[in-house]
Short mmCIF file of C-alpha atoms and ligand atoms in Angstrom, two decimals:
data_model
loop_
_atom_site.label_atom_id
_atom_site.label_comp_id
_atom_site.label_asym_id
_atom_site.label_seq_id
_atom_site.Cartn_x
_atom_site.Cartn_y
_atom_site.Cartn_z
CA MET A 1 59.02 -56.94 23.87
CA SER A 2 57.90 -58.55 20.65
CA SER A 3 58.38 -56.66 17.42
CA MET A 4 54.62 -56.50 17.17
CA GLN A 5 54.37 -54.62 20.49
CA GLU A 6 57.20 -52.34 19.42
CA GLN A 7 55.42 -51.52 16.16
CA LEU A 8 52.27 -50.69 18.06
CA LYS A 9 54.10 -48.32 20.42
CA ASN A 10 55.76 -46.57 17.45
CA LEU A 11 52.37 -46.26 15.84
CA LYS A 12 51.03 -44.61 18.98
CA ASP A 13 53.96 -42.15 19.14
CA GLU A 14 53.50 -41.27 15.48
CA ALA A 15 49.77 -40.74 16.03
CA ILE A 16 50.32 -38.42 19.01
CA ILE A 17 52.92 -36.33 17.16
CA ALA A 18 50.60 -36.05 14.13
CA LEU A 19 47.67 -35.07 16.36
CA ASN A 20 49.58 -32.26 18.05
CA GLU A 21 50.44 -30.72 14.71
CA ILE A 22 46.81 -30.43 13.70
CA ASN A 23 45.24 -26.98 13.89
CA ASN A 24 41.77 -27.44 12.53
CA LYS A 25 38.81 -29.64 13.23
CA ASP A 26 38.53 -31.16 9.74
CA SER A 27 42.04 -32.54 9.96
CA VAL A 28 41.28 -33.98 13.41
CA MET A 29 38.43 -35.99 11.90
CA GLN A 30 40.76 -37.32 9.19
CA TRP A 31 43.33 -38.15 11.85
CA ARG A 32 40.73 -40.09 13.77
CA SER A 33 39.76 -42.33 10.87
CA LYS A 34 43.42 -42.90 10.02
CA TYR A 35 44.53 -43.93 13.53
CA ILE A 36 41.50 -45.28 15.40
CA GLY A 37 38.75 -45.64 12.82
CA ARG A 38 37.40 -48.88 11.38
CA THR A 39 39.99 -48.97 8.61
CA SER A 40 42.92 -47.97 10.82
CA LYS A 41 46.02 -50.05 11.47
CA LEU A 42 44.89 -50.62 15.07
CA ALA A 43 41.58 -51.99 13.91
CA SER A 44 43.23 -54.39 11.53
CA VAL A 45 45.61 -55.69 14.26
CA LEU A 46 42.57 -56.38 16.46
CA LYS A 47 40.78 -58.05 13.59
CA ASN A 48 43.77 -60.32 12.86
CA LEU A 49 44.46 -61.18 16.50
CA LYS A 50 43.76 -64.84 15.78
CA ASP A 51 46.87 -65.03 13.50
CA ILE A 52 49.14 -63.97 16.34
CA PRO A 53 50.91 -66.71 18.27
CA GLN A 54 48.81 -67.93 21.20
CA GLU A 55 51.27 -66.81 23.94
CA GLN A 56 51.36 -63.18 22.62
CA ARG A 57 47.72 -62.86 21.79
CA LYS A 58 46.48 -61.65 25.19
CA ASP A 59 49.24 -59.03 25.68
CA VAL A 60 48.90 -57.65 22.17
CA GLY A 61 45.12 -57.47 22.53
CA GLN A 62 45.41 -55.56 25.81
CA LEU A 63 48.04 -53.24 24.35
CA VAL A 64 45.92 -52.44 21.29
CA ASN A 65 42.94 -51.65 23.50
CA ALA A 66 45.02 -49.45 25.83
CA ILE A 67 46.51 -47.54 22.88
CA LYS A 68 43.09 -47.12 21.37
CA LYS A 69 41.78 -45.72 24.63
CA ASP A 70 44.73 -43.30 24.96
CA LEU A 71 44.36 -42.12 21.37
CA GLU A 72 40.64 -41.70 21.83
CA SER A 73 41.13 -39.43 24.86
CA ALA A 74 43.99 -37.55 23.16
CA TYR A 75 41.58 -36.99 20.27
CA LEU A 76 38.84 -35.62 22.57
CA GLN A 77 41.36 -33.38 24.32
CA ARG A 78 42.56 -31.99 20.97
CA ILE A 79 39.00 -31.17 19.90
CA ASP A 80 38.56 -29.37 23.19
CA ASP A 81 41.78 -27.39 22.72
CA LEU A 82 40.78 -26.40 19.20
CA ASN A 83 37.39 -25.19 20.45
CA ASN A 84 39.12 -23.02 23.03
CA LEU A 85 41.44 -21.68 20.35
CA ASP A 86 38.40 -20.46 18.46
CA ILE A 87 37.54 -18.33 21.46
CA ASP A 88 40.99 -17.13 22.52
CA THR A 89 43.45 -15.68 20.11
CA HIS A 90 45.40 -18.21 18.15
CA PRO A 91 48.65 -18.75 20.08
CA SER A 92 50.62 -19.82 17.02
CA VAL A 93 49.95 -16.45 15.31
CA GLU A 94 52.73 -14.07 16.13
CA ILE A 95 51.60 -10.54 16.91
CA ASP A 96 53.85 -7.70 15.91
CA ILE A 97 53.05 -5.14 18.57
CA SER A 98 55.05 -2.46 16.78
CA LEU A 99 52.60 -2.36 13.84
CA PRO A 100 50.10 0.52 13.80
CA GLY A 101 46.64 -0.45 15.07
CA MET A 102 43.68 -1.15 12.83
CA PRO A 103 41.52 1.97 12.77
CA SER A 104 37.98 1.24 13.91
CA ARG A 105 35.21 2.81 11.91
CA ASN A 106 32.90 5.03 13.90
CA GLY A 107 29.29 5.33 12.88
CA GLY A 108 27.65 8.72 12.85
CA LEU A 109 24.33 10.41 12.37
CA HIS A 110 23.05 10.93 8.84
CA PRO A 111 23.18 14.65 7.93
CA ILE A 112 19.38 14.72 7.62
CA THR A 113 19.03 13.36 11.17
CA THR A 114 21.44 16.05 12.38
CA ALA A 115 19.55 18.79 10.53
CA LEU A 116 16.22 17.46 11.84
CA ASN A 117 17.50 17.35 15.44
CA LYS A 118 18.87 20.87 15.14
CA THR A 119 15.56 22.14 13.73
CA LEU A 120 13.60 20.55 16.57
CA ASP A 121 16.05 21.94 19.16
CA VAL A 122 15.58 25.46 17.85
CA LEU A 123 11.79 25.05 17.70
CA SER A 124 11.78 23.70 21.21
CA LYS A 125 13.55 26.86 22.41
CA LEU A 126 10.78 28.83 20.69
CA GLY A 127 8.17 26.85 22.64
CA PHE A 128 7.14 24.07 20.24
CA SER A 129 6.98 20.45 21.46
CA SER A 130 7.48 17.61 18.97
CA ILE A 131 4.85 15.08 18.08
CA GLU A 132 4.74 12.59 15.21
CA GLY A 133 1.92 11.53 12.91
CA PRO A 134 1.24 8.60 10.53
CA GLU A 135 3.08 8.30 7.21
CA ALA A 136 0.25 6.29 5.67
CA GLU A 137 -2.49 8.88 5.78
CA THR A 138 -6.08 9.05 4.62
CA SER A 139 -7.21 11.28 1.82
CA LYS A 140 -9.48 13.05 4.28
CA TYR A 141 -6.63 14.31 6.48
CA ASN A 142 -4.06 14.77 3.74
CA PHE A 143 -6.40 16.77 1.48
CA ASP A 144 -10.08 17.31 2.35
CA SER A 145 -9.79 18.59 5.93
CA LEU A 146 -7.03 20.90 4.76
CA ARG A 147 -9.51 22.44 2.32
CA ILE A 148 -8.09 20.66 -0.71
CA PRO A 149 -11.19 18.95 -2.22
CA ASP A 150 -11.02 16.33 -4.97
CA ASP A 151 -11.48 18.69 -7.86
CA HIS A 152 -9.35 21.45 -6.41
CA PRO A 153 -6.48 22.43 -8.69
CA ALA A 154 -4.21 22.63 -5.62
CA ARG A 155 -4.12 18.80 -5.51
CA ASP A 156 -1.91 19.01 -8.58
CA MET A 157 0.79 20.51 -6.35
CA TRP A 158 1.12 17.17 -4.59
CA ASP A 159 1.69 14.20 -6.86
CA THR A 160 0.63 11.29 -4.79
CA PHE A 161 1.56 7.66 -4.05
CA TRP A 162 -1.77 5.92 -3.51
CA LEU A 163 -1.81 2.75 -1.44
CA ASN A 164 -3.59 -0.40 -2.66
CA ALA A 165 -5.36 -1.29 0.58
CA SER A 166 -7.74 1.59 0.24
CA ASP A 167 -11.28 2.42 1.13
CA ALA A 168 -12.76 3.94 -2.06
CA ASP A 169 -14.45 6.74 -0.10
CA ASP A 170 -11.34 7.70 1.85
CA PRO A 171 -8.31 6.21 0.09
CA LEU A 172 -4.97 5.74 1.83
CA LEU A 173 -1.82 7.35 0.54
CA LEU A 174 1.72 8.13 1.61
CA ARG A 175 1.29 11.59 3.10
CA THR A 176 2.49 14.32 0.77
CA HIS A 177 3.18 16.72 3.65
CA THR A 178 3.10 16.90 7.45
CA SER A 179 0.16 19.34 7.46
CA PRO A 180 -2.50 16.59 8.10
CA MET A 181 -1.18 16.41 11.66
CA GLN A 182 -2.49 19.98 12.19
CA ILE A 183 -6.02 18.59 11.85
CA ARG A 184 -5.39 15.39 13.82
CA PHE A 185 -3.92 17.39 16.69
CA LEU A 186 -6.66 20.01 16.67
CA GLU A 187 -9.28 17.26 16.90
CA GLU A 188 -7.77 15.92 20.11
CA ASN A 189 -6.37 18.98 21.87
CA ASP A 190 -7.48 22.40 23.02
CA PRO A 191 -5.59 25.68 22.54
CA PRO A 192 -3.12 27.01 23.44
CA ILE A 193 -1.28 24.81 20.95
CA ARG A 194 2.40 24.93 20.00
CA ILE A 195 3.55 21.80 18.17
CA ALA A 196 6.33 20.76 15.81
CA VAL A 197 5.67 17.66 13.68
CA PRO A 198 8.75 16.04 12.12
CA GLY A 199 8.53 13.24 9.57
CA LYS A 200 8.92 11.73 6.14
CA CYS A 201 6.72 12.82 3.24
CA TYR A 202 6.41 11.31 -0.22
CA ARG A 203 5.69 12.69 -3.67
CA TYR A 204 5.32 10.84 -6.91
CA GLU A 205 7.59 13.03 -8.95
CA ALA A 206 10.77 13.05 -10.98
CA THR A 207 13.91 13.72 -8.95
CA ASP A 208 16.31 16.53 -9.75
CA ALA A 209 18.87 18.60 -7.84
CA THR A 210 16.20 20.09 -5.55
CA HIS A 211 13.43 17.44 -5.57
CA GLU A 212 13.31 13.93 -4.15
CA TRP A 213 10.35 11.55 -4.06
CA MET A 214 10.87 11.19 -0.29
CA MET A 215 11.80 14.07 1.98
CA HIS A 216 11.51 15.25 5.55
CA GLN A 217 9.38 18.09 6.77
CA VAL A 218 8.72 19.72 10.09
CA GLU A 219 5.29 21.27 10.45
CA ILE A 220 4.66 23.88 13.08
CA LEU A 221 1.29 24.93 14.41
CA ALA A 222 0.49 27.63 16.96
CA ILE A 223 -3.12 28.35 17.96
CA ASP A 224 -4.07 30.73 20.70
CA LYS A 225 -5.98 33.91 21.42
CA ASN A 226 -4.50 37.01 19.77
CA ILE A 227 -1.98 35.39 17.45
CA SER A 228 -1.22 37.69 14.54
CA ILE A 229 0.95 37.59 11.45
CA SER A 230 3.65 39.51 13.34
CA ASN A 231 3.99 36.50 15.64
CA LEU A 232 4.53 34.35 12.56
CA LYS A 233 7.15 36.73 11.15
CA GLY A 234 8.92 37.03 14.50
CA THR A 235 8.95 33.27 14.96
CA LEU A 236 10.34 32.64 11.47
CA GLN A 237 12.98 35.36 11.88
CA SER A 238 14.11 33.96 15.24
CA PHE A 239 14.14 30.48 13.76
CA ALA A 240 16.42 31.63 10.91
CA TYR A 241 18.80 33.43 13.28
CA GLU A 242 19.07 30.39 15.54
CA MET A 243 19.53 27.97 12.65
CA PHE A 244 21.83 29.91 10.37
CA GLY A 245 23.31 32.67 12.53
CA LEU A 246 22.63 36.39 12.76
CA ASP A 247 23.80 37.01 9.17
CA ALA A 248 20.86 35.05 7.79
CA LYS A 249 18.30 37.10 5.89
CA ILE A 250 14.76 35.93 5.30
CA MET A 251 12.30 36.85 2.59
CA LEU A 252 8.56 36.26 2.84
CA ARG A 253 6.62 36.28 -0.42
CA ASN A 254 2.92 35.87 -1.04
CA SER A 255 1.92 32.34 -1.82
CA TYR A 256 -1.13 30.16 -1.87
CA PHE A 257 -1.91 27.15 0.31
CA PRO A 258 -5.58 26.27 0.75
CA PHE A 259 -5.28 25.77 4.54
CA VAL A 260 -3.86 29.23 5.32
CA GLU A 261 -4.96 32.77 4.62
CA PRO A 262 -2.79 34.68 3.88
CA GLY A 263 -0.08 32.24 2.78
CA VAL A 264 3.62 32.95 2.36
CA GLU A 265 6.80 31.27 1.26
CA MET A 266 10.00 31.87 3.14
CA ALA A 267 13.40 31.90 1.48
CA VAL A 268 16.66 32.23 3.39
CA PHE A 269 19.74 34.04 2.09
CA PHE A 270 22.79 32.24 3.33
CA ARG A 271 26.25 31.72 1.80
CA GLY A 272 25.37 33.91 -1.17
CA GLN A 273 22.13 32.32 -2.30
CA TRP A 274 18.39 32.40 -1.71
CA LEU A 275 16.77 29.05 -1.05
CA GLU A 276 13.10 28.38 -0.48
CA VAL A 277 12.82 26.51 2.86
CA MET A 278 9.20 26.61 3.91
CA GLY A 279 5.60 27.50 3.29
CA ALA A 280 3.67 29.26 6.06
CA GLY A 281 0.62 31.33 6.79
CA MET A 282 -2.22 32.18 9.14
CA VAL A 283 -4.42 29.14 9.82
CA HIS A 284 -7.56 29.42 7.71
CA PRO A 285 -10.63 30.42 9.80
CA ASP A 286 -12.59 27.45 8.38
CA ILE A 287 -10.05 25.06 9.92
CA ILE A 288 -10.37 26.74 13.31
CA LYS A 289 -14.15 26.61 13.00
CA ALA A 290 -14.13 22.93 11.96
CA ALA A 291 -12.11 22.15 15.10
CA GLY A 292 -14.89 23.74 17.19
CA TYR A 293 -13.40 27.15 18.03
CA ASP A 294 -14.53 30.64 17.23
CA PRO A 295 -12.12 32.11 14.65
CA SER A 296 -12.82 35.60 15.94
CA VAL A 297 -11.33 34.52 19.30
CA TYR A 298 -8.76 31.91 18.29
CA THR A 299 -6.22 32.48 15.56
CA GLY A 300 -2.95 30.84 14.69
CA PHE A 301 -0.15 30.29 12.27
CA ALA A 302 1.32 27.24 10.62
CA ALA A 303 4.43 26.48 8.62
CA GLY A 304 5.91 23.47 6.89
CA MET A 305 9.65 23.37 6.33
CA GLY A 306 11.79 21.10 4.19
CA ILE A 307 14.65 19.56 6.16
CA GLU A 308 16.64 18.57 3.07
CA ARG A 309 16.55 22.22 1.95
CA ILE A 310 17.73 23.34 5.38
CA ALA A 311 20.57 20.79 5.34
CA MET A 312 21.56 21.99 1.86
CA LEU A 313 21.84 25.52 3.18
CA LEU A 314 23.67 24.51 6.35
CA TRP A 315 26.40 22.54 4.61
CA ASP A 316 26.38 24.13 1.16
CA ILE A 317 25.22 21.01 -0.67
CA GLU A 318 24.16 21.60 -4.25
CA ASP A 319 22.23 18.40 -4.99
CA ILE A 320 19.49 16.87 -2.79
CA ARG A 321 20.11 13.43 -4.32
CA TYR A 322 23.46 13.11 -2.51
CA PHE A 323 21.58 12.49 0.75
CA TYR A 324 20.11 9.20 -0.40
CA GLN A 325 22.82 7.65 -2.55
CA ASN A 326 24.54 6.02 0.46
CA ASP A 327 27.92 7.07 -0.88
CA LEU A 328 30.46 6.96 1.96
CA ARG A 329 32.61 9.63 0.29
CA PHE A 330 29.70 12.01 0.93
CA LEU A 331 28.43 10.63 4.26
CA ASN A 332 31.92 10.55 5.82
CA LYS A 333 32.05 14.33 5.67
CA PHE A 334 29.45 14.63 8.42
N1 LIG B 401 2.29 21.51 3.42
C1 LIG B 401 2.91 22.43 2.49
C2 LIG B 401 3.71 21.66 1.46
O1 LIG B 401 4.12 20.58 1.74
C3 LIG B 401 3.82 23.38 3.20
C4 LIG B 401 3.07 24.33 4.07
C5 LIG B 401 2.67 25.54 3.59
C6 LIG B 401 2.78 24.00 5.38
C7 LIG B 401 2.01 26.44 4.38
C8 LIG B 401 2.12 24.91 6.19
C9 LIG B 401 1.73 26.14 5.67
O2 LIG B 401 1.81 24.66 7.45
O3 LIG B 401 1.10 27.02 6.47
O4 LIG B 401 3.93 22.16 0.39
#
């Protein structure tokens, strides 16, 4: 074998050893240009074939081409192997099976979701089925049909986010409460009615420990023949027992909401403190009349409860803002 042929075989061996040591695709590309590319040693031997003595020329040419072909297929095979390595675990990484495992992080429900689900479960036991309404609401449903006209001082109770895409006569807003769904539901359904309406509500106001600009409410509405305020009190009492346990005390105080008459506010005493959790009352006769029913035959009660307030009571949380800061130190406790 001529020294030229020997050199070529050594070159091939060197190339194969180098290729097998490569563990990433970038280095394989570099390897390729070094050993079989246009500027490689092989390429220059082929290019200078004419300088080789006549009797060796054919053999050397064939050898170079055979080596090139072998290296080319070794290269393709290596690429293939590396692709498979990406999928399987890397065999050259040693695994110490005695090390403790990596803990996997479990997701969980946000405390407000849990409180909302619990509220709806309790209400469902009391006979109320859930239904949702729109968050972008018209002024008519959010205010007017609930007996809160434009110039009514009660509108000041709800600082409002108005939406740009608005009809001047009936502007759109982010609903300030879930009460508009009372009207929407009454327009489409006949008594007897027992609904619970969960959802987000928005108020343009400064946040503090008990106020957020976005919060969740659940509205309840019951309309039937012979519903009296004792049904309201009984329902609220049972609700408090189911939610907070038989130690829970409730307090109803007179309050004013334009869509009920009389109106009350309910506070719950739990873990040593009173916290306001809902407004309630007997549905105003004008609302029953506007829905097409005779208020001397059909009566009803309504209530709107704050889910953040309920969650604060349930888990003894002193600041409503914790719910929406996305701080894992807080969220991990639930
Ligand atoms: N919508 C009232 C609010 O957000 C709460 C409320 C009060 C709802 C009395 C009611 C009710 O259904 O009867 O402040």
